[in-house]
Amino acid sequence: MGGGIPRQISRVLPWALCVGVMIGALAASQAAIASEAVPGYAPMAAPNFFPVPVPVPVPASATAAAVLTVLPQPLPVPRAKPAYVAPVAPTAAVLSAASYGMSEAPRGDALLERVMLDAHNDERAALGLPLLAWDTALAVDAGRYAAEMAQTGVYHHSQKSTRAIPSGENLWMGPRRLYGYEVMVGAFLEERKIFRNDAKLPDFSTTGYWQDVAHYTQMIWRGTQKVGCAVGDGAHYEYLVCRYFPAGNAYGKGPFDADEMMLPAPISAQPARLAVNGSGTR
């Protein structure tokens, strides 16, 4: 990936909270991603982790993963993976990309928009789905929450009531400036390997746990029209937040289902910078 990361490192995707394997035993326990199901009725927080990635060291060759979800209240939760209480805050500091002897991954508003939109639309085009438009209002709203996580160091889904625009949400967390944007969104795309394209939520994962593919299904949800993403840059970690309108992952539906109705698109706010500086402020 960009920014001088060696080929062998760029191939390692971050964990799918969703959480990815990093450099060495310490780095392997420090990246994460998260998605949610967004049905039409009130959800309740029910995060699930398997296994808990922090602070237990994991060998660099091992595959560690964890999922953070918001479940619809009537939806029965498959139980074989141990529950863990959110929110989750990293318990150990990690080193920056420079500390590993590597150049920092490139950053910038225009680059973020291009990489995220291309990754989403390339996948949707390959599946014959309508392409997404970048929405500044969603990106600005995502930026507020990314900045909050960068400042507090607490990684979990935002409360729906705090979102300026009703929307779905995908999250990723990893060591500061170590991974390129392509690796971040690539962690979501990686879930296509276990996606059942002939099934509905909650049965569209070959693992038996719909949470395992919820990031990918939100990316390709037919009814979703717009996306906006932002990155919050903290002292040790950075946080990617992607917001989707209308939200996908509706219970009893699949990502390819025909739209029952098309909601009006949100009114975009005035253009604003998405980058968050190292202090966690905009």
mmCIF file of N, CA, C and O in Angstrom, residues 144-239:
data_model
loop_
_atom_site.group_PDB
_atom_site.id
_atom_site.type_symbol
_atom_site.label_atom_id
_atom_site.label_comp_id
_atom_site.label_asym_id
_atom_site.label_seq_id
_atom_site.Cartn_x
_atom_site.Cartn_y
_atom_site.Cartn_z
ATOM 1 N N ARG A 144 -17.173 14.637 12.671
ATOM 2 C CA ARG A 144 -17.409 15.013 14.068
ATOM 3 C C ARG A 144 -17.212 13.805 14.987
ATOM 4 O O ARG A 144 -16.584 13.911 16.043
ATOM 5 N N TYR A 145 -17.747 12.669 14.564
ATOM 6 C CA TYR A 145 -17.631 11.493 15.430
ATOM 7 C C TYR A 145 -16.221 10.912 15.395
ATOM 8 O O TYR A 145 -15.716 10.428 16.410
ATOM 9 N N ALA A 146 -15.563 10.959 14.227
ATOM 10 C CA ALA A 146 -14.176 10.502 14.144
ATOM 11 C C ALA A 146 -13.288 11.329 15.067
ATOM 12 O O ALA A 146 -12.412 10.797 15.761
ATOM 13 N N ALA A 147 -13.532 12.645 15.110
ATOM 14 C CA ALA A 147 -12.758 13.518 15.992
ATOM 15 C C ALA A 147 -13.020 13.187 17.461
ATOM 16 O O ALA A 147 -12.114 13.219 18.293
ATOM 17 N N GLU A 148 -14.273 12.843 17.776
ATOM 18 C CA GLU A 148 -14.615 12.491 19.166
ATOM 19 C C GLU A 148 -13.872 11.233 19.607
ATOM 20 O O GLU A 148 -13.307 11.183 20.703
ATOM 21 N N MET A 149 -13.863 10.208 18.754
ATOM 22 C CA MET A 149 -13.141 8.988 19.110
ATOM 23 C C MET A 149 -11.646 9.237 19.204
ATOM 24 O O MET A 149 -10.969 8.679 20.082
ATOM 25 N N ALA A 150 -11.117 10.078 18.308
ATOM 26 C CA ALA A 150 -9.684 10.388 18.356
ATOM 27 C C ALA A 150 -9.324 11.095 19.650
ATOM 28 O O ALA A 150 -8.249 10.878 20.211
ATOM 29 N N GLN A 151 -10.211 11.929 20.147
ATOM 30 C CA GLN A 151 -9.943 12.687 21.361
ATOM 31 C C GLN A 151 -10.100 11.834 22.613
ATOM 32 O O GLN A 151 -9.298 11.921 23.541
ATOM 33 N N THR A 152 -11.150 10.997 22.642
ATOM 34 C CA THR A 152 -11.433 10.195 23.837
ATOM 35 C C THR A 152 -10.696 8.866 23.840
ATOM 36 O O THR A 152 -10.468 8.279 24.895
ATOM 37 N N GLY A 153 -10.343 8.361 22.665
ATOM 38 C CA GLY A 153 -9.732 7.046 22.580
ATOM 39 C C GLY A 153 -10.705 5.909 22.792
ATOM 40 O O GLY A 153 -10.296 4.756 22.933
ATOM 41 N N VAL A 154 -12.002 6.217 22.796
ATOM 42 C CA VAL A 154 -13.025 5.190 22.998
ATOM 43 C C VAL A 154 -13.645 4.839 21.656
ATOM 44 O O VAL A 154 -14.211 5.696 20.968
ATOM 45 N N TYR A 155 -13.551 3.566 21.281
ATOM 46 C CA TYR A 155 -13.949 3.093 19.956
ATOM 47 C C TYR A 155 -15.242 2.292 20.049
ATOM 48 O O TYR A 155 -15.267 1.190 20.580
ATOM 49 N N HIS A 156 -16.313 2.858 19.567
ATOM 50 C CA HIS A 156 -17.593 2.162 19.512
ATOM 51 C C HIS A 156 -18.516 2.951 18.600
ATOM 52 O O HIS A 156 -18.222 4.075 18.200
ATOM 53 N N HIS A 157 -19.670 2.346 18.260
ATOM 54 C CA HIS A 157 -20.606 3.023 17.375
ATOM 55 C C HIS A 157 -21.211 4.246 18.045
ATOM 56 O O HIS A 157 -21.425 4.275 19.255
ATOM 57 N N SER A 158 -21.504 5.233 17.223
ATOM 58 C CA SER A 158 -22.190 6.425 17.711
ATOM 59 C C SER A 158 -23.649 6.101 17.997
ATOM 60 O O SER A 158 -24.221 5.167 17.415
ATOM 61 N N GLN A 159 -24.245 6.856 18.895
ATOM 62 C CA GLN A 159 -25.680 6.742 19.124
ATOM 63 C C GLN A 159 -26.409 7.318 17.913
ATOM 64 O O GLN A 159 -26.047 8.377 17.401
ATOM 65 N N LYS A 160 -27.434 6.629 17.468
ATOM 66 C CA LYS A 160 -28.156 7.090 16.288
ATOM 67 C C LYS A 160 -28.736 8.483 16.494
ATOM 68 O O LYS A 160 -28.814 9.276 15.553
ATOM 69 N N SER A 161 -29.124 8.778 17.715
ATOM 70 C CA SER A 161 -29.743 10.069 18.004
ATOM 71 C C SER A 161 -28.760 11.230 17.839
ATOM 72 O O SER A 161 -29.165 12.384 17.725
ATOM 73 N N THR A 162 -27.451 10.939 17.826
ATOM 74 C CA THR A 162 -26.452 11.996 17.696
ATOM 75 C C THR A 162 -26.066 12.262 16.250
ATOM 76 O O THR A 162 -25.309 13.194 15.974
ATOM 77 N N ARG A 163 -26.563 11.465 15.322
ATOM 78 C CA ARG A 163 -26.213 11.629 13.914
ATOM 79 C C ARG A 163 -27.103 12.708 13.298
ATOM 80 O O ARG A 163 -28.328 12.624 13.358
ATOM 81 N N ALA A 164 -26.490 13.701 12.683
ATOM 82 C CA ALA A 164 -27.245 14.798 12.088
ATOM 83 C C ALA A 164 -28.144 14.303 10.965
ATOM 84 O O ALA A 164 -29.205 14.878 10.714
ATOM 85 N N ILE A 165 -27.719 13.234 10.295
ATOM 86 C CA ILE A 165 -28.493 12.629 9.220
ATOM 87 C C ILE A 165 -28.715 11.165 9.580
ATOM 88 O O ILE A 165 -27.749 10.459 9.898
ATOM 89 N N PRO A 166 -29.957 10.667 9.548
ATOM 90 C CA PRO A 166 -30.173 9.239 9.800
ATOM 91 C C PRO A 166 -29.362 8.427 8.788
ATOM 92 O O PRO A 166 -29.519 8.605 7.575
ATOM 93 N N SER A 167 -28.515 7.540 9.282
ATOM 94 C CA SER A 167 -27.579 6.879 8.369
ATOM 95 C C SER A 167 -27.018 5.614 8.994
ATOM 96 O O SER A 167 -27.063 5.424 10.206
ATOM 97 N N GLY A 168 -26.481 4.737 8.138
ATOM 98 C CA GLY A 168 -25.727 3.581 8.586
ATOM 99 C C GLY A 168 -24.290 3.982 8.849
ATOM 100 O O GLY A 168 -23.848 5.059 8.450
ATOM 101 N N GLU A 169 -23.549 3.086 9.506
ATOM 102 C CA GLU A 169 -22.197 3.446 9.925
ATOM 103 C C GLU A 169 -21.254 2.250 9.867
ATOM 104 O O GLU A 169 -21.559 1.179 10.382
ATOM 105 N N ASN A 170 -20.105 2.430 9.232
ATOM 106 C CA ASN A 170 -18.999 1.486 9.284
ATOM 107 C C ASN A 170 -17.810 2.170 9.946
ATOM 108 O O ASN A 170 -17.529 3.347 9.662
ATOM 109 N N LEU A 171 -17.093 1.440 10.793
ATOM 110 C CA LEU A 171 -15.946 1.994 11.517
ATOM 111 C C LEU A 171 -14.700 1.144 11.298
ATOM 112 O O LEU A 171 -14.786 -0.066 11.106
ATOM 113 N N TRP A 172 -13.569 1.801 11.370
ATOM 114 C CA TRP A 172 -12.258 1.130 11.356
ATOM 115 C C TRP A 172 -11.337 1.888 12.297
ATOM 116 O O TRP A 172 -11.399 3.115 12.392
ATOM 117 N N MET A 173 -10.469 1.172 13.000
ATOM 118 C CA MET A 173 -9.483 1.780 13.885
ATOM 119 C C MET A 173 -8.142 1.093 13.693
ATOM 120 O O MET A 173 -8.076 -0.134 13.561
ATOM 121 N N GLY A 174 -7.082 1.860 13.665
ATOM 122 C CA GLY A 174 -5.753 1.274 13.546
ATOM 123 C C GLY A 174 -4.683 2.245 13.996
ATOM 124 O O GLY A 174 -4.951 3.432 14.228
ATOM 125 N N PRO A 175 -3.448 1.784 14.141
ATOM 126 C CA PRO A 175 -2.345 2.649 14.554
ATOM 127 C C PRO A 175 -2.180 3.839 13.612
ATOM 128 O O PRO A 175 -2.348 3.719 12.406
ATOM 129 N N ARG A 176 -1.828 4.946 14.175
ATOM 130 C CA ARG A 176 -1.796 6.216 13.462
ATOM 131 C C ARG A 176 -0.830 6.205 12.276
ATOM 132 O O ARG A 176 0.341 5.886 12.421
ATOM 133 N N ARG A 177 -1.385 6.529 11.108
ATOM 134 C CA ARG A 177 -0.638 6.734 9.867
ATOM 135 C C ARG A 177 0.103 5.491 9.379
ATOM 136 O O ARG A 177 0.981 5.610 8.518
ATOM 137 N N LEU A 178 -0.270 4.326 9.878
ATOM 138 C CA LEU A 178 0.430 3.114 9.454
ATOM 139 C C LEU A 178 -0.169 2.518 8.188
ATOM 140 O O LEU A 178 0.542 1.980 7.339
ATOM 141 N N TYR A 179 -1.484 2.592 8.039
ATOM 142 C CA TYR A 179 -2.171 1.975 6.902
ATOM 143 C C TYR A 179 -2.689 3.029 5.922
ATOM 144 O O TYR A 179 -3.155 4.101 6.331
ATOM 145 N N GLY A 180 -2.661 2.701 4.640
ATOM 146 C CA GLY A 180 -3.270 3.548 3.624
ATOM 147 C C GLY A 180 -4.781 3.422 3.649
ATOM 148 O O GLY A 180 -5.343 2.471 4.205
ATOM 149 N N TYR A 181 -5.460 4.379 3.032
ATOM 150 C CA TYR A 181 -6.922 4.336 2.961
ATOM 151 C C TYR A 181 -7.412 3.063 2.275
ATOM 152 O O TYR A 181 -8.473 2.531 2.607
ATOM 153 N N GLU A 182 -6.625 2.569 1.300
ATOM 154 C CA GLU A 182 -7.029 1.358 0.588
ATOM 155 C C GLU A 182 -7.111 0.153 1.525
ATOM 156 O O GLU A 182 -7.961 -0.725 1.351
ATOM 157 N N VAL A 183 -6.215 0.102 2.500
ATOM 158 C CA VAL A 183 -6.227 -1.010 3.449
ATOM 159 C C VAL A 183 -7.448 -0.904 4.371
ATOM 160 O O VAL A 183 -8.088 -1.905 4.697
ATOM 161 N N MET A 184 -7.777 0.324 4.773
ATOM 162 C CA MET A 184 -8.935 0.520 5.644
ATOM 163 C C MET A 184 -10.207 -0.008 4.996
ATOM 164 O O MET A 184 -10.917 -0.847 5.557
ATOM 165 N N VAL A 185 -10.509 0.493 3.800
ATOM 166 C CA VAL A 185 -11.738 0.060 3.129
ATOM 167 C C VAL A 185 -11.603 -1.380 2.637
ATOM 168 O O VAL A 185 -12.589 -2.102 2.507
ATOM 169 N N GLY A 186 -10.370 -1.814 2.395
ATOM 170 C CA GLY A 186 -10.145 -3.197 1.989
ATOM 171 C C GLY A 186 -10.562 -4.194 3.051
ATOM 172 O O GLY A 186 -10.943 -5.329 2.736
ATOM 173 N N ALA A 187 -10.505 -3.777 4.325
ATOM 174 C CA ALA A 187 -10.955 -4.667 5.399
ATOM 175 C C ALA A 187 -12.451 -4.947 5.277
ATOM 176 O O ALA A 187 -12.919 -6.043 5.574
ATOM 177 N N PHE A 188 -13.221 -3.942 4.838
ATOM 178 C CA PHE A 188 -14.652 -4.151 4.607
ATOM 179 C C PHE A 188 -14.876 -5.093 3.420
ATOM 180 O O PHE A 188 -15.686 -6.016 3.471
ATOM 181 N N LEU A 189 -14.143 -4.855 2.340
ATOM 182 C CA LEU A 189 -14.312 -5.650 1.122
ATOM 183 C C LEU A 189 -13.911 -7.106 1.319
ATOM 184 O O LEU A 189 -14.445 -8.001 0.660
ATOM 185 N N GLU A 190 -12.980 -7.349 2.218
ATOM 186 C CA GLU A 190 -12.505 -8.710 2.466
ATOM 187 C C GLU A 190 -13.645 -9.639 2.882
ATOM 188 O O GLU A 190 -13.586 -10.854 2.674
ATOM 189 N N GLU A 191 -14.700 -9.087 3.441
ATOM 190 C CA GLU A 191 -15.812 -9.905 3.937
ATOM 191 C C GLU A 191 -16.609 -10.556 2.812
ATOM 192 O O GLU A 191 -17.408 -11.456 3.070
ATOM 193 N N ARG A 192 -16.390 -10.134 1.569
ATOM 194 C CA ARG A 192 -17.125 -10.749 0.457
ATOM 195 C C ARG A 192 -16.859 -12.254 0.370
ATOM 196 O O ARG A 192 -17.685 -13.004 -0.161
ATOM 197 N N LYS A 193 -15.713 -12.689 0.899
ATOM 198 C CA LYS A 193 -15.355 -14.111 0.833
ATOM 199 C C LYS A 193 -16.323 -15.002 1.590
ATOM 200 O O LYS A 193 -16.433 -16.199 1.312
ATOM 201 N N ILE A 194 -17.008 -14.440 2.593
ATOM 202 C CA ILE A 194 -17.929 -15.251 3.398
ATOM 203 C C ILE A 194 -19.368 -14.775 3.251
ATOM 204 O O ILE A 194 -20.231 -15.135 4.047
ATOM 205 N N PHE A 195 -19.638 -13.993 2.208
ATOM 206 C CA PHE A 195 -20.975 -13.469 1.961
ATOM 207 C C PHE A 195 -21.808 -14.455 1.156
ATOM 208 O O PHE A 195 -21.355 -14.998 0.153
ATOM 209 N N ARG A 196 -23.039 -14.699 1.598
ATOM 210 C CA ARG A 196 -24.009 -15.532 0.863
ATOM 211 C C ARG A 196 -24.926 -14.599 0.085
ATOM 212 O O ARG A 196 -25.771 -13.913 0.658
ATOM 213 N N ASN A 197 -24.805 -14.602 -1.232
ATOM 214 C CA ASN A 197 -25.543 -13.635 -2.028
ATOM 215 C C ASN A 197 -26.996 -14.024 -2.292
ATOM 216 O O ASN A 197 -27.751 -13.245 -2.879
ATOM 217 N N ASP A 198 -27.384 -15.206 -1.828
ATOM 218 C CA ASP A 198 -28.761 -15.645 -2.039
ATOM 219 C C ASP A 198 -29.579 -15.622 -0.749
ATOM 220 O O ASP A 198 -30.663 -16.192 -0.679
ATOM 221 N N ALA A 199 -29.066 -14.974 0.283
ATOM 222 C CA ALA A 199 -29.722 -15.013 1.598
ATOM 223 C C ALA A 199 -30.056 -13.604 2.075
ATOM 224 O O ALA A 199 -29.634 -12.601 1.498
ATOM 225 N N LYS A 200 -30.856 -13.562 3.145
ATOM 226 C CA LYS A 200 -31.268 -12.297 3.757
ATOM 227 C C LYS A 200 -30.654 -12.206 5.154
ATOM 228 O O LYS A 200 -30.235 -13.185 5.746
ATOM 229 N N LEU A 201 -30.644 -10.985 5.678
ATOM 230 C CA LEU A 201 -30.206 -10.790 7.062
ATOM 231 C C LEU A 201 -31.232 -11.436 8.003
ATOM 232 O O LEU A 201 -32.427 -11.222 7.822
ATOM 233 N N PRO A 202 -30.835 -12.334 8.913
ATOM 234 C CA PRO A 202 -29.489 -12.527 9.461
ATOM 235 C C PRO A 202 -28.737 -13.742 8.920
ATOM 236 O O PRO A 202 -27.838 -14.236 9.586
ATOM 237 N N ASP A 203 -29.079 -14.227 7.742
ATOM 238 C CA ASP A 203 -28.510 -15.484 7.255
ATOM 239 C C ASP A 203 -27.532 -15.326 6.099
ATOM 240 O O ASP A 203 -27.232 -16.294 5.413
ATOM 241 N N PHE A 204 -27.008 -14.105 5.856
ATOM 242 C CA PHE A 204 -26.192 -13.935 4.656
ATOM 243 C C PHE A 204 -24.689 -14.078 4.881
ATOM 244 O O PHE A 204 -23.886 -13.632 4.067
ATOM 245 N N SER A 205 -24.290 -14.733 5.969
ATOM 246 C CA SER A 205 -22.877 -15.049 6.170
ATOM 247 C C SER A 205 -22.676 -16.559 6.220
ATOM 248 O O SER A 205 -23.443 -17.278 6.859
ATOM 249 N N THR A 206 -21.651 -17.046 5.543
ATOM 250 C CA THR A 206 -21.367 -18.476 5.564
ATOM 251 C C THR A 206 -20.877 -18.949 6.922
ATOM 252 O O THR A 206 -20.871 -20.141 7.206
ATOM 253 N N THR A 207 -20.475 -18.022 7.777
ATOM 254 C CA THR A 207 -20.021 -18.385 9.118
ATOM 255 C C THR A 207 -21.189 -18.608 10.084
ATOM 256 O O THR A 207 -20.994 -19.127 11.169
ATOM 257 N N GLY A 208 -22.395 -18.166 9.689
ATOM 258 C CA GLY A 208 -23.538 -18.257 10.585
ATOM 259 C C GLY A 208 -23.746 -17.008 11.415
ATOM 260 O O GLY A 208 -24.714 -16.912 12.161
ATOM 261 N N TYR A 209 -22.838 -16.056 11.287
ATOM 262 C CA TYR A 209 -22.941 -14.802 12.032
ATOM 263 C C TYR A 209 -23.010 -13.651 11.040
ATOM 264 O O TYR A 209 -22.012 -13.315 10.391
ATOM 265 N N TRP A 210 -24.169 -13.031 10.929
ATOM 266 C CA TRP A 210 -24.342 -11.959 9.948
ATOM 267 C C TRP A 210 -23.390 -10.788 10.192
ATOM 268 O O TRP A 210 -23.017 -10.079 9.271
ATOM 269 N N GLN A 211 -22.971 -10.619 11.458
ATOM 270 C CA GLN A 211 -22.060 -9.526 11.788
ATOM 271 C C GLN A 211 -20.744 -9.628 11.011
ATOM 272 O O GLN A 211 -20.069 -8.621 10.793
ATOM 273 N N ASP A 212 -20.375 -10.853 10.626
ATOM 274 C CA ASP A 212 -19.101 -11.062 9.952
ATOM 275 C C ASP A 212 -19.050 -10.426 8.562
ATOM 276 O O ASP A 212 -17.965 -10.252 8.003
ATOM 277 N N VAL A 213 -20.205 -10.116 7.976
ATOM 278 C CA VAL A 213 -20.234 -9.532 6.622
ATOM 279 C C VAL A 213 -20.970 -8.193 6.582
ATOM 280 O O VAL A 213 -21.214 -7.639 5.511
ATOM 281 N N ALA A 214 -21.320 -7.649 7.742
ATOM 282 C CA ALA A 214 -22.183 -6.460 7.788
ATOM 283 C C ALA A 214 -21.520 -5.216 7.201
ATOM 284 O O ALA A 214 -22.216 -4.322 6.708
ATOM 285 N N HIS A 215 -20.197 -5.130 7.248
ATOM 286 C CA HIS A 215 -19.514 -3.982 6.642
ATOM 287 C C HIS A 215 -19.654 -4.038 5.123
ATOM 288 O O HIS A 215 -19.964 -3.045 4.469
ATOM 289 N N TYR A 216 -19.421 -5.234 4.575
ATOM 290 C CA TYR A 216 -19.504 -5.419 3.128
ATOM 291 C C TYR A 216 -20.920 -5.215 2.617
ATOM 292 O O TYR A 216 -21.130 -4.537 1.605
ATOM 293 N N THR A 217 -21.901 -5.790 3.314
ATOM 294 C CA THR A 217 -23.272 -5.650 2.843
ATOM 295 C C THR A 217 -23.748 -4.204 2.886
ATOM 296 O O THR A 217 -24.524 -3.770 2.037
ATOM 297 N N GLN A 218 -23.277 -3.433 3.867
ATOM 298 C CA GLN A 218 -23.626 -2.016 3.871
ATOM 299 C C GLN A 218 -23.010 -1.302 2.667
ATOM 300 O O GLN A 218 -23.642 -0.440 2.058
ATOM 301 N N MET A 219 -21.809 -1.678 2.292
ATOM 302 C CA MET A 219 -21.166 -1.067 1.130
ATOM 303 C C MET A 219 -21.956 -1.286 -0.153
ATOM 304 O O MET A 219 -22.034 -0.398 -1.008
ATOM 305 N N ILE A 220 -22.548 -2.479 -0.302
ATOM 306 C CA ILE A 220 -23.198 -2.843 -1.565
ATOM 307 C C ILE A 220 -24.715 -2.790 -1.475
ATOM 308 O O ILE A 220 -25.397 -3.213 -2.413
ATOM 309 N N TRP A 221 -25.275 -2.282 -0.388
ATOM 310 C CA TRP A 221 -26.733 -2.279 -0.226
ATOM 311 C C TRP A 221 -27.379 -1.462 -1.342
ATOM 312 O O TRP A 221 -27.063 -0.291 -1.539
ATOM 313 N N ARG A 222 -28.298 -2.101 -2.090
ATOM 314 C CA ARG A 222 -28.877 -1.463 -3.268
ATOM 315 C C ARG A 222 -29.538 -0.128 -2.948
ATOM 316 O O ARG A 222 -29.388 0.852 -3.689
ATOM 317 N N GLY A 223 -30.276 -0.052 -1.862
ATOM 318 C CA GLY A 223 -31.022 1.151 -1.535
ATOM 319 C C GLY A 223 -30.172 2.309 -1.051
ATOM 320 O O GLY A 223 -30.648 3.447 -0.988
ATOM 321 N N THR A 224 -28.922 2.054 -0.698
ATOM 322 C CA THR A 224 -28.043 3.145 -0.260
ATOM 323 C C THR A 224 -27.637 3.979 -1.473
ATOM 324 O O THR A 224 -27.247 3.439 -2.509
ATOM 325 N N GLN A 225 -27.733 5.299 -1.333
ATOM 326 C CA GLN A 225 -27.472 6.207 -2.446
ATOM 327 C C GLN A 225 -26.214 7.045 -2.260
ATOM 328 O O GLN A 225 -25.589 7.454 -3.235
ATOM 329 N N LYS A 226 -25.861 7.343 -1.003
ATOM 330 C CA LYS A 226 -24.775 8.285 -0.737
ATOM 331 C C LYS A 226 -23.860 7.761 0.367
ATOM 332 O O LYS A 226 -24.297 7.010 1.232
ATOM 333 N N VAL A 227 -22.616 8.197 0.322
ATOM 334 C CA VAL A 227 -21.638 7.840 1.343
ATOM 335 C C VAL A 227 -20.770 9.053 1.635
ATOM 336 O O VAL A 227 -20.549 9.905 0.768
ATOM 337 N N GLY A 228 -20.319 9.148 2.868
ATOM 338 C CA GLY A 228 -19.366 10.179 3.263
ATOM 339 C C GLY A 228 -18.504 9.634 4.378
ATOM 340 O O GLY A 228 -19.013 9.012 5.310
ATOM 341 N N CYS A 229 -17.193 9.825 4.284
ATOM 342 C CA CYS A 229 -16.259 9.254 5.261
ATOM 343 C C CYS A 229 -15.305 10.327 5.781
ATOM 344 O O CYS A 229 -15.080 11.353 5.131
ATOM 345 N N ALA A 230 -14.749 10.074 6.950
ATOM 346 C CA ALA A 230 -13.761 10.967 7.544
ATOM 347 C C ALA A 230 -12.853 10.159 8.458
ATOM 348 O O ALA A 230 -13.245 9.085 8.943
ATOM 349 N N VAL A 231 -11.663 10.682 8.700
ATOM 350 C CA VAL A 231 -10.689 10.027 9.572
ATOM 351 C C VAL A 231 -10.330 10.963 10.716
ATOM 352 O O VAL A 231 -10.012 12.137 10.499
ATOM 353 N N GLY A 232 -10.408 10.448 11.942
ATOM 354 C CA GLY A 232 -9.970 11.174 13.126
ATOM 355 C C GLY A 232 -8.581 10.718 13.517
ATOM 356 O O GLY A 232 -8.328 9.516 13.648
ATOM 357 N N ASP A 233 -7.685 11.644 13.705
ATOM 358 C CA ASP A 233 -6.277 11.349 13.940
ATOM 359 C C ASP A 233 -5.937 11.606 15.397
ATOM 360 O O ASP A 233 -5.822 12.752 15.826
ATOM 361 N N GLY A 234 -5.794 10.534 16.192
ATOM 362 C CA GLY A 234 -5.470 10.659 17.599
ATOM 363 C C GLY A 234 -3.980 10.560 17.851
ATOM 364 O O GLY A 234 -3.168 10.492 16.927
ATOM 365 N N ALA A 235 -3.612 10.521 19.120
ATOM 366 C CA ALA A 235 -2.201 10.484 19.488
ATOM 367 C C ALA A 235 -1.536 9.184 19.041
ATOM 368 O O ALA A 235 -0.390 9.186 18.580
ATOM 369 N N HIS A 236 -2.245 8.065 19.163
ATOM 370 C CA HIS A 236 -1.680 6.762 18.823
ATOM 371 C C HIS A 236 -2.486 6.026 17.767
ATOM 372 O O HIS A 236 -1.952 5.181 17.056
ATOM 373 N N TYR A 237 -3.773 6.313 17.669
ATOM 374 C CA TYR A 237 -4.667 5.615 16.753
ATOM 375 C C TYR A 237 -5.367 6.606 15.844
ATOM 376 O O TYR A 237 -5.485 7.793 16.168
ATOM 377 N N GLU A 238 -5.862 6.104 14.713
ATOM 378 C CA GLU A 238 -6.748 6.903 13.882
ATOM 379 C C GLU A 238 -8.017 6.105 13.616
ATOM 380 O O GLU A 238 -8.027 4.866 13.651
ATOM 381 N N TYR A 239 -9.091 6.823 13.367
ATOM 382 C CA TYR A 239 -10.431 6.251 13.329
ATOM 383 C C TYR A 239 -11.130 6.657 12.043
ATOM 384 O O TYR A 239 -11.345 7.842 11.791
#
